[in-house]
Short mmCIF file of C-alpha atoms in Angstrom, two decimals:
data_model
loop_
_atom_site.label_atom_id
_atom_site.label_comp_id
_atom_site.label_asym_id
_atom_site.label_seq_id
_atom_site.Cartn_x
_atom_site.Cartn_y
_atom_site.Cartn_z
CA MET R 106 259.90 110.83 179.19
CA ILE R 107 258.86 114.35 178.68
CA GLU R 108 259.77 116.78 181.57
CA CYS R 109 257.66 119.59 182.41
CA ASP R 110 258.21 122.69 184.75
CA PHE R 111 255.49 123.13 187.23
CA SER R 112 254.86 126.05 189.67
CA LEU R 113 251.71 126.92 191.39
CA ASP R 114 252.63 130.52 190.56
CA THR R 115 252.54 129.89 186.94
CA PHE R 116 249.52 127.73 186.89
CA PRO R 117 246.73 129.50 184.74
CA ALA R 118 244.75 131.78 187.25
CA GLU R 119 241.51 130.43 185.52
CA GLY R 120 242.17 126.89 186.05
CA ILE R 121 242.09 123.95 183.82
CA ASN R 122 239.18 122.23 182.68
CA ILE R 123 239.09 118.38 181.92
CA ILE R 124 236.26 116.11 180.50
CA LEU R 125 236.71 112.37 180.51
CA VAL R 126 234.13 110.52 178.32
CA GLY R 127 233.40 106.91 177.66
CA VAL R 128 231.25 103.79 178.48
CA GLY R 129 231.12 102.10 181.59
CA GLY R 130 234.17 99.66 181.96
CA GLN R 131 236.56 102.12 180.41
CA GLY R 132 238.31 103.36 183.40
CA THR R 133 236.97 106.66 183.29
CA LEU R 134 236.23 107.16 187.05
CA VAL R 135 239.82 105.73 187.77
CA ALA R 136 241.15 108.40 185.17
CA GLY R 137 239.39 111.30 187.43
CA LYS R 138 240.79 109.57 190.60
CA LEU R 139 244.31 109.70 189.17
CA LEU R 140 244.28 113.34 188.12
CA GLY R 141 242.75 114.08 191.23
CA THR R 142 245.65 112.50 192.92
CA VAL R 143 248.04 114.18 190.93
CA ALA R 144 246.65 117.64 191.46
CA ALA R 145 246.79 116.94 195.45
CA SER R 146 250.42 116.11 195.14
CA LEU R 147 251.04 119.51 193.39
CA GLY R 148 249.25 121.67 195.73
CA LEU R 149 246.45 122.15 193.59
CA ASP R 150 242.69 122.10 194.54
CA ALA R 151 240.67 119.67 192.32
CA LYS R 152 237.14 118.86 191.76
CA VAL R 153 236.28 115.63 190.44
CA SER R 154 232.53 114.80 189.73
CA GLU R 155 230.78 112.22 187.73
CA VAL R 156 228.17 114.46 186.07
CA HIS R 157 226.19 112.29 183.72
CA GLY R 158 225.12 108.69 183.03
CA MET R 159 225.87 105.38 184.96
CA ALA R 160 229.08 103.61 185.46
CA GLN R 161 227.81 100.24 184.44
CA ARG R 162 229.44 98.61 181.73
CA GLY R 163 228.39 99.91 178.25
CA GLY R 164 226.36 102.81 179.74
CA SER R 165 227.59 106.32 178.95
CA VAL R 166 229.98 107.90 181.68
CA VAL R 167 231.21 111.58 181.93
CA THR R 168 233.62 112.90 184.50
CA TYR R 169 234.43 116.48 185.03
CA VAL R 170 237.74 117.43 186.41
CA ARG R 171 238.72 120.89 187.34
CA LEU R 172 241.87 122.04 188.67
CA GLY R 173 243.13 125.34 190.15
CA ARG R 174 244.66 127.12 192.86
CA GLU R 175 241.17 127.29 194.10
CA VAL R 176 238.19 125.59 192.69
CA PHE R 177 234.54 126.09 193.95
CA SER R 178 232.39 124.05 191.33
CA PRO R 179 232.89 120.77 189.59
CA THR R 180 230.98 121.54 186.64
CA VAL R 181 232.42 122.33 183.41
CA GLU R 182 230.16 124.94 181.05
CA PRO R 183 230.04 124.64 177.21
CA GLY R 184 232.86 125.77 175.43
CA THR R 185 235.26 125.98 178.49
CA ALA R 186 236.88 122.56 178.44
CA ASP R 187 240.56 122.90 177.79
CA TYR R 188 240.81 118.97 177.46
CA ILE R 189 238.50 116.33 176.38
CA VAL R 190 239.86 112.78 176.79
CA ALA R 191 237.47 110.28 174.87
CA PHE R 192 237.90 106.75 175.34
CA GLU R 193 235.09 106.01 172.58
CA GLU R 194 234.42 107.58 169.25
CA LEU R 195 231.00 108.62 169.54
CA GLU R 196 231.32 110.41 173.23
CA ALA R 197 234.10 112.29 171.65
CA LEU R 198 231.31 113.46 169.05
CA ARG R 199 228.69 113.98 171.76
CA TRP R 200 231.02 116.07 174.06
CA ALA R 201 233.08 118.01 171.42
CA PRO R 202 230.91 121.06 171.82
CA LEU R 203 232.20 121.62 175.41
CA LEU R 204 235.77 122.19 174.07
CA LYS R 205 237.18 125.83 174.38
CA LYS R 206 238.59 127.25 171.33
CA GLY R 207 241.91 126.18 170.64
CA GLY R 208 241.50 123.16 173.14
CA SER R 209 242.70 119.67 172.44
CA ILE R 210 240.82 116.72 172.51
CA PHE R 211 242.16 112.92 172.70
CA VAL R 212 240.26 110.25 171.07
CA ASN R 213 240.60 106.47 171.59
CA THR R 214 239.70 104.69 168.11
CA VAL R 215 237.01 102.27 169.51
CA LYS R 216 233.56 101.97 168.52
CA THR R 217 230.82 100.64 171.38
CA MET R 218 227.55 100.32 169.89
CA PRO R 219 224.84 102.01 171.59
CA LEU R 220 221.63 99.97 172.19
CA PRO R 221 219.51 101.91 169.35
CA VAL R 222 222.38 100.60 167.06
CA SER R 223 222.62 97.28 168.28
CA MET R 224 218.77 96.90 168.03
CA GLY R 225 218.98 98.14 164.44
CA GLN R 226 216.99 101.36 165.04
CA ALA R 227 219.72 103.73 164.23
CA LYS R 228 223.21 103.88 162.36
CA TYR R 229 226.45 104.48 164.05
CA PRO R 230 228.02 107.59 162.32
CA GLU R 231 230.65 106.49 159.50
CA ASP R 232 232.11 109.94 159.22
CA ILE R 233 232.78 110.73 162.75
CA ALA R 234 236.18 112.37 162.25
CA GLU R 235 234.66 114.78 159.95
CA GLN R 236 231.84 115.57 162.32
CA LEU R 237 234.46 115.76 165.33
CA ARG R 238 236.50 118.42 163.23
CA LYS R 239 233.22 120.51 162.86
CA ALA R 240 232.12 120.12 166.51
CA SER R 241 235.17 121.16 168.05
CA GLY R 242 236.43 123.98 165.53
CA GLU R 243 238.94 124.33 163.05
CA ASP R 244 241.58 125.75 165.77
CA ALA R 245 241.20 122.49 167.99
CA GLU R 246 243.86 120.16 168.29
CA ILE R 247 242.36 116.45 167.90
CA VAL R 248 244.63 113.66 168.70
CA ILE R 249 243.41 110.25 167.34
CA MET R 250 245.21 107.16 169.00
CA ASP R 251 244.65 103.54 168.98
CA ALA R 252 244.94 103.17 172.88
CA ILE R 253 243.69 100.03 172.95
CA ALA R 254 246.63 98.48 170.95
CA MET R 255 248.82 100.28 173.50
CA ALA R 256 247.14 99.23 176.44
CA ARG R 257 247.59 95.62 175.09
CA GLU R 258 251.05 96.15 174.61
CA ALA R 259 251.40 97.14 178.31
CA GLY R 260 249.75 94.29 179.59
CA SER R 261 246.02 94.88 179.67
CA THR R 262 243.43 96.32 177.63
CA ARG R 263 242.03 97.71 180.71
CA ALA R 264 244.92 100.28 180.85
CA VAL R 265 243.12 102.24 178.06
CA ASN R 266 242.52 105.00 180.46
CA THR R 267 246.05 105.35 181.68
CA VAL R 268 247.15 105.51 177.96
CA MET R 269 245.11 108.45 177.45
CA LEU R 270 246.01 110.29 180.41
CA GLY R 271 249.64 109.86 179.17
CA ALA R 272 248.91 111.37 175.82
CA MET R 273 247.14 114.34 177.54
CA ALA R 274 249.83 114.70 180.32
CA ALA R 275 252.68 115.04 177.39
CA ARG R 276 251.04 118.58 176.74
CA CYS R 277 252.57 119.55 180.22
CA ILE R 278 249.45 120.75 181.78
CA LEU R 279 250.68 118.60 184.80
CA PRO R 280 254.13 117.15 184.92
CA PRO R 281 254.02 113.33 183.63
CA SER R 282 256.73 112.63 186.33
CA ALA R 283 253.77 113.36 189.09
CA PHE R 284 251.60 110.77 187.57
CA ALA R 285 254.18 107.72 188.81
CA ASN R 286 253.44 108.48 192.47
CA ALA R 287 249.59 108.77 191.64
CA ILE R 288 249.70 105.45 189.92
CA ASP R 289 251.47 103.75 192.65
CA ILE R 290 248.88 105.45 195.46
CA VAL R 291 245.71 104.27 192.97
CA PHE R 292 246.46 100.86 191.46
CA LYS R 293 247.25 97.96 193.51
CA GLU R 294 250.83 96.69 193.58
CA LYS R 295 250.25 93.92 190.75
CA LEU R 296 248.79 96.64 188.31
CA ARG R 297 251.45 99.34 188.84
CA ALA R 298 253.70 97.84 186.66
CA LEU R 299 251.66 97.62 183.53
CA ASN R 300 250.01 101.28 184.05
CA HIS R 301 253.43 102.70 184.46
CA LYS R 302 254.13 101.25 181.08
CA ALA R 303 250.76 102.42 179.71
CA PHE R 304 251.17 105.92 180.79
CA ALA R 305 254.61 105.90 179.15
CA LEU R 306 253.14 104.71 176.05
CA GLY R 307 250.56 107.16 175.89
CA VAL R 308 253.12 110.10 176.39
CA SER R 309 255.17 108.72 173.26
CA VAL R 310 252.05 109.52 171.21
CA ILE R 311 252.86 113.22 171.64
CA GLU R 312 256.74 113.23 172.09
#
């Protein structure tokens, strides 16, 4: 697995802003809890906040995570997100404008039909990849990944969130090794092994 050096002294003075977006049931909130646990173990201040939507299955869920030596507000303003982790394609497109110039967005290739689409009142966009590039900027890094398949390989499709965090962690904003302890803290014992595997599979997307 990728090894990343970490020091509070060299952590960006302005902090790191992460947005986790998806629909209810995809583990967005658990992913935020994992990030908060990792940050605390490294001595970072963390503000984790669900700021939009409802967590019931199928509803849009957005969680802001702000990490730094000292963080005062959980809000991520438009154009200031260093990373967007999207568990669903349309949610990636919806929140792409919050990505900062040169930021990274990780997108799971799954489509969840919103109610208007299911009722035939609207169409799901067919050119999301093209629209995503326009919305996030030409200099953005866009990582498209089949996190469902990797989660299934790990042992459960519910581990999509851990797969996605693995891919983001491989960019060394936080050392991947720190996630191992966080997984053991956040998940019950019977779920730990598959989430460790899911995280490693996510890291392998970038390696």
